[in-house]
Short mmCIF file of N, CA, C and O in Angstrom, two decimals:
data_model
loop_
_atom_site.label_atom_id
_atom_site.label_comp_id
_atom_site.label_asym_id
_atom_site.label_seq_id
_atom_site.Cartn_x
_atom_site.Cartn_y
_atom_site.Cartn_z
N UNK A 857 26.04 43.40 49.70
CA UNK A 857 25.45 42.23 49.08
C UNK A 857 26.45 41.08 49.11
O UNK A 857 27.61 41.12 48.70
N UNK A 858 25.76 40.00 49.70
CA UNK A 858 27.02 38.75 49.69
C UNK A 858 27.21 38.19 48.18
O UNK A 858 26.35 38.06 47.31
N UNK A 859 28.71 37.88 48.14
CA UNK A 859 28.83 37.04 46.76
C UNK A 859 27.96 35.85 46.74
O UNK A 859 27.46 35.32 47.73
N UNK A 860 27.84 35.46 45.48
CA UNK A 860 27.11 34.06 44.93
C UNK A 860 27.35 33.31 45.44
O UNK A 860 28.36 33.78 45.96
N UNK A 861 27.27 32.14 45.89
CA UNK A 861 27.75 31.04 46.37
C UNK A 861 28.27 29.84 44.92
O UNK A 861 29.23 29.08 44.79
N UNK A 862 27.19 30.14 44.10
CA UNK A 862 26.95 29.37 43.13
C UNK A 862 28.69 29.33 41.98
O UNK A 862 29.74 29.89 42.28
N UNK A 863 28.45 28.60 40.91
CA UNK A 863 29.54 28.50 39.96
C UNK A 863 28.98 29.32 38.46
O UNK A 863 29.35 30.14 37.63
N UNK A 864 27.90 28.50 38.79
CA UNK A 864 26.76 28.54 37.01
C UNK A 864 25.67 29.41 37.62
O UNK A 864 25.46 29.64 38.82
N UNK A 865 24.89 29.92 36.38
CA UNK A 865 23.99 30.35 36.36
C UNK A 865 23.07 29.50 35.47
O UNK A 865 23.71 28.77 34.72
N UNK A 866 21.62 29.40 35.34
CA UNK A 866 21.07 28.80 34.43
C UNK A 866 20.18 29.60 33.89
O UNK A 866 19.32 30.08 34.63
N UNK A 867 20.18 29.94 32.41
CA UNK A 867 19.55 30.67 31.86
C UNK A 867 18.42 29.15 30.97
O UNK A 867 18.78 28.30 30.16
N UNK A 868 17.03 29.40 31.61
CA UNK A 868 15.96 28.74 31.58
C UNK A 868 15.28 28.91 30.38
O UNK A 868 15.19 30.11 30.13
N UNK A 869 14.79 28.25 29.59
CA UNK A 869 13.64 28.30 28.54
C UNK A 869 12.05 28.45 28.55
O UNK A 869 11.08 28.00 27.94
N UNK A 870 12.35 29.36 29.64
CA UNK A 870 10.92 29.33 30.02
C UNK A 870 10.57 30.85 30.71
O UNK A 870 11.08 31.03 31.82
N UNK A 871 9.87 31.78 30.23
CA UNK A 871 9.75 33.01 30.50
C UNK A 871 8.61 33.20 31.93
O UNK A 871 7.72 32.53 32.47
N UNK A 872 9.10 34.17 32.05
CA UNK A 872 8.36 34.43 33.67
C UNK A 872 7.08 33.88 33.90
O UNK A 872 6.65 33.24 34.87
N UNK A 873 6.38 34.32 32.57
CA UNK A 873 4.86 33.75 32.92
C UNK A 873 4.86 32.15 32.54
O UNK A 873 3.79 31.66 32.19
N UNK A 874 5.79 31.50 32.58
CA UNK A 874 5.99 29.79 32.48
C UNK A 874 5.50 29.11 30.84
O UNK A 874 5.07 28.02 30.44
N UNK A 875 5.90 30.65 30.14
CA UNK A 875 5.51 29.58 28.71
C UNK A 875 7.10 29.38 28.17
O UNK A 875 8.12 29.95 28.57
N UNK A 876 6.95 28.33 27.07
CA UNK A 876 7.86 27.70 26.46
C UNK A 876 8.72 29.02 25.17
O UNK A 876 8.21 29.46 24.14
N UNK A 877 10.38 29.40 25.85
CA UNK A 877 10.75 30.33 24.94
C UNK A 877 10.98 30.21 23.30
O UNK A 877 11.71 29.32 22.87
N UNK A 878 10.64 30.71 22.84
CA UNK A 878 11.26 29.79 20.94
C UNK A 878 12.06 30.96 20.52
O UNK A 878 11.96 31.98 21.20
N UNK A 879 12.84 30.95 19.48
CA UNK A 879 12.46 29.31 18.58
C UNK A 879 13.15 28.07 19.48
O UNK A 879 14.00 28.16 20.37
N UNK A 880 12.66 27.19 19.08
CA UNK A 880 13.31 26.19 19.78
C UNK A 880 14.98 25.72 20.10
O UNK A 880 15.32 25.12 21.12
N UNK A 881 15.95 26.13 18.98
CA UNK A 881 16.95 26.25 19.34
C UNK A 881 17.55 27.41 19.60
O UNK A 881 18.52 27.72 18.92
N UNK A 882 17.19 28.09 20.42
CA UNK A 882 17.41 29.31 21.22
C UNK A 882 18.75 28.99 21.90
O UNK A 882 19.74 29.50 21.37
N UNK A 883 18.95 28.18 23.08
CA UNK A 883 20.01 27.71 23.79
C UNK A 883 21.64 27.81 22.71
O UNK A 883 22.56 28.62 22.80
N UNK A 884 21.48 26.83 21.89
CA UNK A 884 22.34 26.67 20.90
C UNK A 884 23.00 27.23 20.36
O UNK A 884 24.19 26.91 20.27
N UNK A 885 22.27 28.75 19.54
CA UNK A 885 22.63 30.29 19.01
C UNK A 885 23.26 30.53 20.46
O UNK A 885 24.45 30.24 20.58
N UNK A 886 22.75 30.89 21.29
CA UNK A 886 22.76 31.58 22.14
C UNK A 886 24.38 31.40 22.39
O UNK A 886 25.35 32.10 22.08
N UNK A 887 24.23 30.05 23.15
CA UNK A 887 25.70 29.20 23.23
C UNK A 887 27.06 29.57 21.85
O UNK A 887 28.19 30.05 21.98
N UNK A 888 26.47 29.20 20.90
CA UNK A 888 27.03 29.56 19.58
C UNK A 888 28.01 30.61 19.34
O UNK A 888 29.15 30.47 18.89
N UNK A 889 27.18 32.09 19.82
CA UNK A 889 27.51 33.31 19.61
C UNK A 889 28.57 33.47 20.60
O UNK A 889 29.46 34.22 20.18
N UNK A 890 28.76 33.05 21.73
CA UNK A 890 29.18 32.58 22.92
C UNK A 890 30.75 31.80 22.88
O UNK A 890 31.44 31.98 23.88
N UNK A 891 31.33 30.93 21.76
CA UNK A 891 31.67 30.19 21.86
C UNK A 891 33.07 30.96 21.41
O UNK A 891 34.10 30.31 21.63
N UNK A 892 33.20 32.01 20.93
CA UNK A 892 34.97 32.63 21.21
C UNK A 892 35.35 33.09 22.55
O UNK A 892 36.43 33.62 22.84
N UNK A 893 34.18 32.79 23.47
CA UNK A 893 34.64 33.60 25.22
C UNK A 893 35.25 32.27 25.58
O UNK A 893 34.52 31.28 25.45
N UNK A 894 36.12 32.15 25.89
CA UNK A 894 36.56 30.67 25.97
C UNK A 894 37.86 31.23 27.47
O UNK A 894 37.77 32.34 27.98
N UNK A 895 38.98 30.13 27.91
CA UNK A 895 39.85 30.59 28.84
C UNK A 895 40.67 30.46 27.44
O UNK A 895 40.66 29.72 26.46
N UNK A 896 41.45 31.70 27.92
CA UNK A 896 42.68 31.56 26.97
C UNK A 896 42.33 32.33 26.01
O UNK A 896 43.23 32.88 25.38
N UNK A 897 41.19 32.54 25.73
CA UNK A 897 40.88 33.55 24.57
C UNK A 897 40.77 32.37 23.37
O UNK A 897 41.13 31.19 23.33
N UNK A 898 39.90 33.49 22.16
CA UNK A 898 39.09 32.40 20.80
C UNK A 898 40.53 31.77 19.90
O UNK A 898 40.44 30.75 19.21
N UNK A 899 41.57 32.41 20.02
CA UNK A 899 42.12 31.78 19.04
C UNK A 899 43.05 31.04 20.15
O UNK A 899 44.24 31.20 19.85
N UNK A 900 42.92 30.49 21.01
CA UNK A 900 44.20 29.59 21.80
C UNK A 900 44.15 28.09 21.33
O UNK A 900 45.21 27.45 21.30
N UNK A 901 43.16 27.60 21.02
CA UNK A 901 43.04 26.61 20.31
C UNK A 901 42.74 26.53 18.61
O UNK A 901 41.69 27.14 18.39
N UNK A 902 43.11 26.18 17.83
CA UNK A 902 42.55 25.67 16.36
C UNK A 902 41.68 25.42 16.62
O UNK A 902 41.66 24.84 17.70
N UNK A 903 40.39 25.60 15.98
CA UNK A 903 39.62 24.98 15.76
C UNK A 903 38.24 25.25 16.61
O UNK A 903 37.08 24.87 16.46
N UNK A 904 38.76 25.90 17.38
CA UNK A 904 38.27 26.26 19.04
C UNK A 904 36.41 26.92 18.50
O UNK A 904 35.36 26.56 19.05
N UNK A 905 36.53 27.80 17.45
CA UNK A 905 35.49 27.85 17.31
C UNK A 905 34.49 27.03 16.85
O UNK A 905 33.49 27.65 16.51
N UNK A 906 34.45 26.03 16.74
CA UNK A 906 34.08 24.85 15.98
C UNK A 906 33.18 23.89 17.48
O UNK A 906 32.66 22.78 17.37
N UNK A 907 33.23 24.74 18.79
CA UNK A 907 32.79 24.08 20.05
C UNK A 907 32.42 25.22 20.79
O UNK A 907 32.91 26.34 20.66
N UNK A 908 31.58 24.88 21.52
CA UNK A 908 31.20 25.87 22.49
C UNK A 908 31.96 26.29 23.75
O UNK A 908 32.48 25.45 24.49
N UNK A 909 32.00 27.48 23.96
CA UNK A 909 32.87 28.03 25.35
C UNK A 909 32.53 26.73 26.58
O UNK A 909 31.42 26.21 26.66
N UNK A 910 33.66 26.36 27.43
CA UNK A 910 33.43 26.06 28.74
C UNK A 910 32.68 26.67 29.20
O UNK A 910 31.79 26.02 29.75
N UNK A 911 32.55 27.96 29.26
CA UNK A 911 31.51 29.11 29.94
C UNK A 911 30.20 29.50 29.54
O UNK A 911 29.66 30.46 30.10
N UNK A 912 29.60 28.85 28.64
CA UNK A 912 28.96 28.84 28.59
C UNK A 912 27.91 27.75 27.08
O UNK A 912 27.74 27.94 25.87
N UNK A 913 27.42 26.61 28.09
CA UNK A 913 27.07 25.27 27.24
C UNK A 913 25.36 25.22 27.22
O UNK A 913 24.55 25.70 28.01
N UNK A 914 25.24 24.68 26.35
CA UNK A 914 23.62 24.56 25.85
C UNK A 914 23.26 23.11 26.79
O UNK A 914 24.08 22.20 26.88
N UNK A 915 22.01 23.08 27.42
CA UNK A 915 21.72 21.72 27.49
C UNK A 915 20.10 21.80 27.90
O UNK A 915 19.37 22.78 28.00
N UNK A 916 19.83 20.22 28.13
CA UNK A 916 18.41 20.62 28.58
C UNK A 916 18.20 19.71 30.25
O UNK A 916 18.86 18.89 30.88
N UNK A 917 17.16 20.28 30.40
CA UNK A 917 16.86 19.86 32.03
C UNK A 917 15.29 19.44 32.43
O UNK A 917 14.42 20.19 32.87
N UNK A 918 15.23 18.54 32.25
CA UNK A 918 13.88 18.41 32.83
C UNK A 918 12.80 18.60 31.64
O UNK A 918 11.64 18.70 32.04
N UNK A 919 13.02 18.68 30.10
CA UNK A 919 12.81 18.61 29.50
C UNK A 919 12.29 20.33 28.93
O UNK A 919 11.37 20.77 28.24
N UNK A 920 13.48 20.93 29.70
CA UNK A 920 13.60 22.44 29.33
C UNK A 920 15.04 23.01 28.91
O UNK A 920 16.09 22.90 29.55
N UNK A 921 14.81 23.72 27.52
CA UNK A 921 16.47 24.00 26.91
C UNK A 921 16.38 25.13 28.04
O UNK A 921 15.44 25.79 28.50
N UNK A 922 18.20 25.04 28.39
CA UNK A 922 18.87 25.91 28.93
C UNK A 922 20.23 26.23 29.09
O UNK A 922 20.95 25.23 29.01
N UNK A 923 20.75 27.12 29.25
CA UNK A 923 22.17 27.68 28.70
C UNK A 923 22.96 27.60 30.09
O UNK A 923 22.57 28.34 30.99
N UNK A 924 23.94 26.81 30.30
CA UNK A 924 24.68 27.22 32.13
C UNK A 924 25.46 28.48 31.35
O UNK A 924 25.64 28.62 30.14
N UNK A 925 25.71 28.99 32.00
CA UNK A 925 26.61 30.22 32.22
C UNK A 925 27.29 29.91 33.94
O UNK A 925 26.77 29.78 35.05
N UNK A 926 29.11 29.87 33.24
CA UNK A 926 29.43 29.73 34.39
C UNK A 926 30.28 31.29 35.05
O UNK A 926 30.90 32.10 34.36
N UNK A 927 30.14 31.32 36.06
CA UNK A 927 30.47 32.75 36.94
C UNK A 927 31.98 33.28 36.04
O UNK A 927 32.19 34.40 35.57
N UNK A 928 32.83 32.18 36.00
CA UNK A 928 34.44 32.72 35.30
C UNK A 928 33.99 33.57 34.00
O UNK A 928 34.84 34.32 33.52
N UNK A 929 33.13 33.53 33.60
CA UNK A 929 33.04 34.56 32.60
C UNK A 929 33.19 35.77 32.85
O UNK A 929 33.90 36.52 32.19
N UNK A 930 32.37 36.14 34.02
CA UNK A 930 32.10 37.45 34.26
C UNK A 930 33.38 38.02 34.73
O UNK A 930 33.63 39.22 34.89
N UNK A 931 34.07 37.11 34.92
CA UNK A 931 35.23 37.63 35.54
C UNK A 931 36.27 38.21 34.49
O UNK A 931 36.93 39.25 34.52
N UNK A 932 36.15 36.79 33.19
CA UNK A 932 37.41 37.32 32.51
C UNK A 932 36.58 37.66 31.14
O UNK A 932 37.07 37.32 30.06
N UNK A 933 35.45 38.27 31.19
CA UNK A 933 34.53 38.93 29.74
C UNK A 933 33.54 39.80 30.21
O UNK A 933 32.71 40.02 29.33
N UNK A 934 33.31 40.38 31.28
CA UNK A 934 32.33 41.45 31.92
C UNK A 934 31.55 41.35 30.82
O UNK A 934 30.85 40.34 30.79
N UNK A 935 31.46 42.05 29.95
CA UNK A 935 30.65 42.33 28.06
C UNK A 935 29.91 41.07 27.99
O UNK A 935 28.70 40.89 28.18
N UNK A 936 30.57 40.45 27.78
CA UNK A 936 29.98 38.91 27.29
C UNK A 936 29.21 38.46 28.77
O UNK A 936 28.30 37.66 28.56
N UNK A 937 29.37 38.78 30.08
CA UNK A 937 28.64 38.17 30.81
C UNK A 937 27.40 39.21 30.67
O UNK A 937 26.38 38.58 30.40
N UNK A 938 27.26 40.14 30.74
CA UNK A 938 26.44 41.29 30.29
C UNK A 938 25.61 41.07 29.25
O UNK A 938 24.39 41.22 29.35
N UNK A 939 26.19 40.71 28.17
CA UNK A 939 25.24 39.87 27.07
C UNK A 939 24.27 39.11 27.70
O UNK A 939 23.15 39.60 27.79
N UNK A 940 24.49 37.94 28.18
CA UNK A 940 24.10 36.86 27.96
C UNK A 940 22.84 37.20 29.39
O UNK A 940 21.76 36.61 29.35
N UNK A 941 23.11 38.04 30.39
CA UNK A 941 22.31 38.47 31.57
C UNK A 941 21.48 39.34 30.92
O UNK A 941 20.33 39.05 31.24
N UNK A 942 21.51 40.46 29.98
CA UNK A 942 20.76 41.06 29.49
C UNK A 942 19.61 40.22 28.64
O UNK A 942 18.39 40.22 28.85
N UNK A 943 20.35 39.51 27.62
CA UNK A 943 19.27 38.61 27.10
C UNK A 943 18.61 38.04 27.69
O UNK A 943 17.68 37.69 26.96
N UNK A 944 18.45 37.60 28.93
CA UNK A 944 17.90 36.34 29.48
C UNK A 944 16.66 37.64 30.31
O UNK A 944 15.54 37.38 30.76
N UNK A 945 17.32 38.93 30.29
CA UNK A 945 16.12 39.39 30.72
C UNK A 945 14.88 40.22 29.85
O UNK A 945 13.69 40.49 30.01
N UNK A 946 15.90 40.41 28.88
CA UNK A 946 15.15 41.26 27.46
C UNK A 946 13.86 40.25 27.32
O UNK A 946 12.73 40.71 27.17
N UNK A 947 14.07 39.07 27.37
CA UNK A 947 13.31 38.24 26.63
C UNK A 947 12.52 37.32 28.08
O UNK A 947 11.76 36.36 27.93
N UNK A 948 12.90 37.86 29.34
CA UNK A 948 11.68 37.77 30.43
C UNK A 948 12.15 36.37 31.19
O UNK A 948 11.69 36.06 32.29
N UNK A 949 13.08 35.61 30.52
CA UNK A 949 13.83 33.96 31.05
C UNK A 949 13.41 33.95 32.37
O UNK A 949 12.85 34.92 32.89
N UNK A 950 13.66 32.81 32.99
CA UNK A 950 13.87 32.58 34.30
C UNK A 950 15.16 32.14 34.35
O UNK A 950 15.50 31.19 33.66
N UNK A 951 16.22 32.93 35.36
CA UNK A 951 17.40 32.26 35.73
C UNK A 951 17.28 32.04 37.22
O UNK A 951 16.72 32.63 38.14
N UNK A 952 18.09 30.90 37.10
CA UNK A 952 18.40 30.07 38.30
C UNK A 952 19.78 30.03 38.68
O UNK A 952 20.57 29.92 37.74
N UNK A 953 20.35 30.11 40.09
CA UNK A 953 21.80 29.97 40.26
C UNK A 953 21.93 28.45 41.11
O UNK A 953 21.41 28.16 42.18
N UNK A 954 22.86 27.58 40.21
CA UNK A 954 22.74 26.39 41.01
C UNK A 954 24.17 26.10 40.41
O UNK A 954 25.00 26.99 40.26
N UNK A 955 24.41 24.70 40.05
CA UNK A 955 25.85 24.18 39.93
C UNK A 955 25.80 22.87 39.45
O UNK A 955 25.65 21.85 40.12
N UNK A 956 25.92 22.98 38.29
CA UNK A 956 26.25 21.60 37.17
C UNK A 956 26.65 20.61 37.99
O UNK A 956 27.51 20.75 38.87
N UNK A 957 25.94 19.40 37.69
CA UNK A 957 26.97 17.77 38.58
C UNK A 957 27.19 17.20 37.46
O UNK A 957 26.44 17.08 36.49
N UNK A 958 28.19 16.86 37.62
CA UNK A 958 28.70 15.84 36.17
C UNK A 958 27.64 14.78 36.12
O UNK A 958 26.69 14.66 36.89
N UNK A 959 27.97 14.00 35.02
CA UNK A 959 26.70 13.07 34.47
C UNK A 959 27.50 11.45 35.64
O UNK A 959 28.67 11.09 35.80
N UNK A 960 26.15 10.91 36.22
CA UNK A 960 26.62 9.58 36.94
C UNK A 960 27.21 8.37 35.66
O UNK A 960 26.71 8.03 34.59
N UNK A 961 28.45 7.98 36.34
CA UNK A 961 28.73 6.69 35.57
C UNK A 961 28.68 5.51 35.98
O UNK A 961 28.94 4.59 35.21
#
C-alpha cells in the first residue's frame, strides 16, 4: 500500500448517509480532548492546555464543522491517532485526506 501523499486528514461533520453530525459542537470536544497531543508533549508549554494541539484543530468548511488531523500525530501518538480514526468511524463521519492552505492575505 503506498503512503499518503496528504499532511491532514479531515474528519467531516457529516455522516455517510450526508446528514448533519451533532451535537453541534462536536469538532471542538473532539479537538479539546485532543489538545495535550501537542509536539513536545502537554506540559512543554504553560498553559499549553488552554489551546488546541497543532495536530489536531477544529474548523469549518463550506459551512461544515470539521476536525484536520494532521499525519505527525500518528507518528508521535499512534493511541491518540487511533482515537480520533476510530471516532470518526464509530459515528459513520466522512473523512477526507487533503492539506490545509493557510488563509489568503
Amino acid at each position: 500500500m503506498a503512503a499518503p501523499s496528504s499532511k491532514e486528514v479531515f474528519i467531516q461533520g457529516l455522516t455517510k448517509e450526508g446528514k448533519t453530525f451533532r451535537p453541534s459542537d462536536w469538532a471542538e470536544r473532539l479537538a479539546g480532548v485532543m489538545s495535550q497531543f501537542r509536539p513536545g508533549g502537554a506540559c512543554s508549554n504553560p498553559g499549553s492546555h488552554l489551546s488546541y494541539s497543532p495536530w489536531c484543530i477544529p474548523t469549518s468548511m463550506g459551512g461544515v464543522k470539521c476536525v484536520v488531523v494532521h499525519r505527525d500525530l500518528q507518528g508521535h501518538e499512534p493511541m491518540a491517532w487511533d482515537f480520533v480514526m476510530n471516532f470518526a468511524k464509530d459515528n459513520s463521519l466522512q473523512v477526507v485526506e487533503a492539506c490545509l492552505l493557510p488563509d489568503a492575505k
